[in-house]
Short mmCIF file of C-alpha atoms and ligand atoms in Angstrom, two decimals:
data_model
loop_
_atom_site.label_atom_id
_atom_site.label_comp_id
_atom_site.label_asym_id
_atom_site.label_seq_id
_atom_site.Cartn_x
_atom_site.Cartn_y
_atom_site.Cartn_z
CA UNK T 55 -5.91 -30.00 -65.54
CA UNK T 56 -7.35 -33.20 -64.95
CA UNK T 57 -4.15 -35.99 -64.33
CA UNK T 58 -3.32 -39.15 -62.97
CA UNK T 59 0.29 -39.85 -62.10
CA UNK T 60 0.71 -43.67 -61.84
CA UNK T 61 4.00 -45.70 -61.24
CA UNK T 62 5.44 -48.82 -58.70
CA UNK T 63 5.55 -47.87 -55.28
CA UNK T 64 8.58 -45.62 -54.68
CA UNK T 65 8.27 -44.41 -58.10
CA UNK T 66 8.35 -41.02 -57.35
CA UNK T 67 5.14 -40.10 -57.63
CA UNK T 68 4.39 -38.12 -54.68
CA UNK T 69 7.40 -35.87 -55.34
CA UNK T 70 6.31 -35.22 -58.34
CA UNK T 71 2.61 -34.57 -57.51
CA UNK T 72 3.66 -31.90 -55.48
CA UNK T 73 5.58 -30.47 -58.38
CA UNK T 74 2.34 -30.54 -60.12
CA UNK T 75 -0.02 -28.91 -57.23
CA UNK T 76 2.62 -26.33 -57.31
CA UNK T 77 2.75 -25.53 -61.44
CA UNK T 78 -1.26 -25.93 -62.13
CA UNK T 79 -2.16 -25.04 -58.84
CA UNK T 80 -4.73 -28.08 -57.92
CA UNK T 81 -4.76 -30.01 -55.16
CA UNK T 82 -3.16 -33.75 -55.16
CA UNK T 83 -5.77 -36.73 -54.71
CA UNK T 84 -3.95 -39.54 -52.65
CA UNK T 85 -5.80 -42.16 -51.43
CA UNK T 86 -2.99 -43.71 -49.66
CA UNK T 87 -2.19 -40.67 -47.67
CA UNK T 88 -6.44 -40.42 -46.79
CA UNK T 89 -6.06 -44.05 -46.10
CA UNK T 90 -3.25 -43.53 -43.32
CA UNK T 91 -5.74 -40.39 -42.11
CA UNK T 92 -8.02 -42.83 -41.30
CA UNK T 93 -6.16 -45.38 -39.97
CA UNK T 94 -4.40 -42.27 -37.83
CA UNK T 95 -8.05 -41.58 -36.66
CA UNK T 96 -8.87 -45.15 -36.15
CA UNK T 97 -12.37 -44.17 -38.48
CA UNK T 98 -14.38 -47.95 -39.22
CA UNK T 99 -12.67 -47.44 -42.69
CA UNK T 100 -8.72 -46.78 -40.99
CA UNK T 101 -9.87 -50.46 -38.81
CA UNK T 102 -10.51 -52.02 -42.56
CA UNK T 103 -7.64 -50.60 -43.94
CA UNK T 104 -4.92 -50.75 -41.51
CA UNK T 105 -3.34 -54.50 -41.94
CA UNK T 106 -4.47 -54.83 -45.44
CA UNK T 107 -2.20 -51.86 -46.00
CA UNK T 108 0.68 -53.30 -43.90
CA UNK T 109 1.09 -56.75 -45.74
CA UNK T 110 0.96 -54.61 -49.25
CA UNK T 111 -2.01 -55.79 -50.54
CA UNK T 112 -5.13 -53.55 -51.68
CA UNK T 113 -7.53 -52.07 -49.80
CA UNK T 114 -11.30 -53.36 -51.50
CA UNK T 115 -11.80 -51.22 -54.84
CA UNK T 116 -15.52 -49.91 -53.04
CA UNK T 117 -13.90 -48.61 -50.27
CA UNK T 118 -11.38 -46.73 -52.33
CA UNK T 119 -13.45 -45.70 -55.16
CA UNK T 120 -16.13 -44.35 -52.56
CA UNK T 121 -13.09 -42.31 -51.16
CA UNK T 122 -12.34 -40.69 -54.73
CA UNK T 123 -16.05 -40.05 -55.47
CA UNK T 124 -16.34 -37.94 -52.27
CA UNK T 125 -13.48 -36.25 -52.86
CA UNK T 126 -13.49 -35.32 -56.27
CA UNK T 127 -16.43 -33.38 -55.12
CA UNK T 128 -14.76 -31.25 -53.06
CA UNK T 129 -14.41 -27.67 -53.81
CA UNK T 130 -10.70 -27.48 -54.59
CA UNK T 131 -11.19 -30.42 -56.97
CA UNK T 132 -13.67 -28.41 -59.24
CA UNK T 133 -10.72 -27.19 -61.72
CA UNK T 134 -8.87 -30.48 -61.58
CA UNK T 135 -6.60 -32.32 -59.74
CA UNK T 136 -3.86 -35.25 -59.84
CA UNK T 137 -4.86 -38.77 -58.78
CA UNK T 138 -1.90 -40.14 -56.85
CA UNK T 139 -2.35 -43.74 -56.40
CA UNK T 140 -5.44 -44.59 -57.56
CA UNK T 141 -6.53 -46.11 -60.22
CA UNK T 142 -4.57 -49.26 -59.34
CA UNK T 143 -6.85 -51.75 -60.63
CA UNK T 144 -8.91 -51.96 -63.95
CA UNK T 145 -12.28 -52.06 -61.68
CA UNK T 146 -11.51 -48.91 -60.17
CA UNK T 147 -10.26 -47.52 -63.63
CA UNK T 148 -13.62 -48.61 -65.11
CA UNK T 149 -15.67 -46.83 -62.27
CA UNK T 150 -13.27 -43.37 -62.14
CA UNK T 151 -14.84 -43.46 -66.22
CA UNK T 152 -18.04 -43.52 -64.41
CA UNK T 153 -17.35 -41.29 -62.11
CA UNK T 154 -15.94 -38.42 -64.07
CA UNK T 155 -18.89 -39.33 -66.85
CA UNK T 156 -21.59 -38.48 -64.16
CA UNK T 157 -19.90 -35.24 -63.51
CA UNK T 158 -19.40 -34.08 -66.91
CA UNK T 159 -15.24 -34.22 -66.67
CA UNK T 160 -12.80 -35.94 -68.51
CA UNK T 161 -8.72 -36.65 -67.99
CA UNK T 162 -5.90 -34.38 -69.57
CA UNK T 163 -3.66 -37.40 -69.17
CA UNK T 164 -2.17 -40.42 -67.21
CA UNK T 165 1.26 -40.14 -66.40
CA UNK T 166 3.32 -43.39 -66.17
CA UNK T 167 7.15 -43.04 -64.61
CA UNK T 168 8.76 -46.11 -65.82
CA UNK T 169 11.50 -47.26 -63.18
CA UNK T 170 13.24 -50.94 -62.53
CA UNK T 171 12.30 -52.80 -59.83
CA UNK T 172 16.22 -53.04 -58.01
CA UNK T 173 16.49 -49.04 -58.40
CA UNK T 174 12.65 -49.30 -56.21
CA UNK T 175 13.96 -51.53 -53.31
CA UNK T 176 17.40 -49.77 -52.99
CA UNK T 177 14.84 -46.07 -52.68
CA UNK T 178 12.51 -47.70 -50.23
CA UNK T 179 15.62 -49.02 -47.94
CA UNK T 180 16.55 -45.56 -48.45
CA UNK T 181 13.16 -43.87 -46.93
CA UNK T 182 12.73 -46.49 -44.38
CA UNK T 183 16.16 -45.42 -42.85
CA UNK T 184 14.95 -42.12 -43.07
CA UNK T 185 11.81 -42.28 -41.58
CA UNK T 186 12.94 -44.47 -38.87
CA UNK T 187 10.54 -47.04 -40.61
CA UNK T 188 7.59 -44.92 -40.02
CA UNK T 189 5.06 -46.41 -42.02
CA UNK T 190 4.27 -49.79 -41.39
CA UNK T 191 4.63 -50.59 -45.46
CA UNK T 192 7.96 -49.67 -45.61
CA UNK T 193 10.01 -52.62 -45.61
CA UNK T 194 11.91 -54.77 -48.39
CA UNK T 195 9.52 -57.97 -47.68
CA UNK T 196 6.67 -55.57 -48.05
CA UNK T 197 7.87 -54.12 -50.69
CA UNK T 198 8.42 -57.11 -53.18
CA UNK T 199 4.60 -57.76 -52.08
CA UNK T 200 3.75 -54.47 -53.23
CA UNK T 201 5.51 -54.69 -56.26
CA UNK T 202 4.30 -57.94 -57.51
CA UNK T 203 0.98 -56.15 -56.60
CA UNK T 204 1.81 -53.75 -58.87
CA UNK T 205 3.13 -56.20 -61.18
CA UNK T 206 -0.60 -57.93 -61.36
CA UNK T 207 -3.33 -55.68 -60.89
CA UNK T 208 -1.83 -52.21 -62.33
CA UNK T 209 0.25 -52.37 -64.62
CA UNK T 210 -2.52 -53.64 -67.13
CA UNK T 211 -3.70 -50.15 -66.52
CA UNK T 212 -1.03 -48.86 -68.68
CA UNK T 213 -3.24 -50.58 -71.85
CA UNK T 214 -6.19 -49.77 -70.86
CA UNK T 215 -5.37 -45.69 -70.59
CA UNK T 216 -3.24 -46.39 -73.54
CA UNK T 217 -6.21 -47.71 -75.67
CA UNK T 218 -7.76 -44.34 -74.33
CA UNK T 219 -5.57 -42.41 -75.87
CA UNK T 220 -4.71 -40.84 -72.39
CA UNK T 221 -1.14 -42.37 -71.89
CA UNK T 222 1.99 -40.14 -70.79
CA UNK T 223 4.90 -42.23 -70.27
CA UNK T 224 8.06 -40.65 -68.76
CA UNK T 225 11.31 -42.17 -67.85
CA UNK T 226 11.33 -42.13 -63.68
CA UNK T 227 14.84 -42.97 -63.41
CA UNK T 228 16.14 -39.97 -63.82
CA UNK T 229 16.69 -36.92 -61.80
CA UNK T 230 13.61 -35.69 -59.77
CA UNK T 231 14.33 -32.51 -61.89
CA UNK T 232 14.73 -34.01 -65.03
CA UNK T 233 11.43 -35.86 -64.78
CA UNK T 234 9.67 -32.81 -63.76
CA UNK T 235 10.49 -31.21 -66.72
CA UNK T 236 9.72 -34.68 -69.21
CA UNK T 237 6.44 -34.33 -67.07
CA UNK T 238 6.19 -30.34 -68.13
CA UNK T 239 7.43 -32.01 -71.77
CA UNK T 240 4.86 -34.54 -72.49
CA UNK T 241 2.02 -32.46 -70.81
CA UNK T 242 2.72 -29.47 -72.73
CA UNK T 243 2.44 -31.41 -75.89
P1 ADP K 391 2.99 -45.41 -52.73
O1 ADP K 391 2.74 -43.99 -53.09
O2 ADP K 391 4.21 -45.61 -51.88
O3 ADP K 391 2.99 -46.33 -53.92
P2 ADP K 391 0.35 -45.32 -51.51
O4 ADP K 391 0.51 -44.37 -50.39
O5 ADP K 391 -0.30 -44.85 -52.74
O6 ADP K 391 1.78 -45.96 -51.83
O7 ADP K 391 -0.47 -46.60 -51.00
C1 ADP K 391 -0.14 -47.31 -49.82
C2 ADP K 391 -1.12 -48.49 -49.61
O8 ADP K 391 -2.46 -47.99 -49.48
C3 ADP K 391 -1.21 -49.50 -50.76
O9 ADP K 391 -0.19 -50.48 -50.71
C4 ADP K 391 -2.62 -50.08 -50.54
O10 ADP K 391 -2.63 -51.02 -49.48
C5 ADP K 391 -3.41 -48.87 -50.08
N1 ADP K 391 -4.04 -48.18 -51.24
C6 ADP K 391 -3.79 -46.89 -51.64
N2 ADP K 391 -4.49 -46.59 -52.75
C7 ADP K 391 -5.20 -47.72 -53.07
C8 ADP K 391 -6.08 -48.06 -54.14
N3 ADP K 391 -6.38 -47.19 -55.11
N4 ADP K 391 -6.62 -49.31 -54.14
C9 ADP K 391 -6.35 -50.19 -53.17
N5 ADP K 391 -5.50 -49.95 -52.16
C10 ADP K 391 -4.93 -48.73 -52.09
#
């Protein structure tokens, strides 16, 4: 099972890429959480990254595409896996195509959860408090960045994969366990 779960930040979309590891048994793709590895290990890449990340804005589609290239060649990827935030531009959706054409592969599906932008804020002020505000992207002026990042650059994604014939929209703002089993729904389809 090929997937990519895509979504506004605080979408949900970790939570349910674990749900996903868990049911098809393949590993979960994030290239924020590699990003924040490597910003953790202060690697040339983490120095790039680290207060492009903090304002919200993207980290250069080369940089993250080379990140998904090497990793999709992993072991553990070889029977699939789900892409948690990435694609998030139409340049790095046009070279994933190129990337999973070289090796032969193609997608099962591209999951959209469709949430409203108020319900976002209120769940980020929500894991900030949490987290004692431990990630440095995790506040409400950040977050409006990030969403009118979203807004811009990914959301035309959603007609590109549509036009693909890939799309799997699911409504985010319910339960986490009611959109795990829409997910189970539309990808069972
Ligand atoms: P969330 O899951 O909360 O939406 P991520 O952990 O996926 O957030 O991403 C955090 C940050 O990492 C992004 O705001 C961006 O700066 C950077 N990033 C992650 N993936 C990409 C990507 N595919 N392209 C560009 N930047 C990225």
């Amino acid at each position: 099972m090929r997937l990519i779960i895509m979504g506004p930040p605080g979408a949900g979309k970790g939570t349910q890429a674990q749900m996903l590891i868990e049911r098809y048994g393949i590993p979960q793709l994030s290239t924020g959480d590699i990003l924040r590895a490597a910003i953790e290990a202060q690697t040339p890449m983490g120095l790039e990254a680290k207060a492009i990340m903090a304002r919200g804005d993207l980290v250069p589609d080369e940089v993250v595409c080379g990140i998904v290239s090497e990793r999709l060649d992993d072991e553990d990827a070889s029977k699939g896996f789900v892409l948690d935030g990435f694609p998030r531009t139409i340049a790095q959706a046009e070279a994933l195509d190129e990337i999973m054409q070289e090796r032969g592969i193609t997608l099962d599906g591209v999951l959209v959860l469709n949430v409203d932008a108020d319900a976002l804020i209120e769940r980020i002020k929500a894991r900030a408090e949490e987290t004692g505000g431990a990630r440095a992207d995790d506040n409400v002026e950040v977050l409006r960045n990030r969403l009118a990042v979203y807004a811009e650059q990914t959301e035309p994604l959603i007609a590109y994969y549509k036009k693909q014939g890939n799309l799997k929209s699911v409504d985010g703002m319910a339960s986490i366990e009611e959109v795990t089993r829409s997910i189970a729904e539309v990808l069972e389809k």
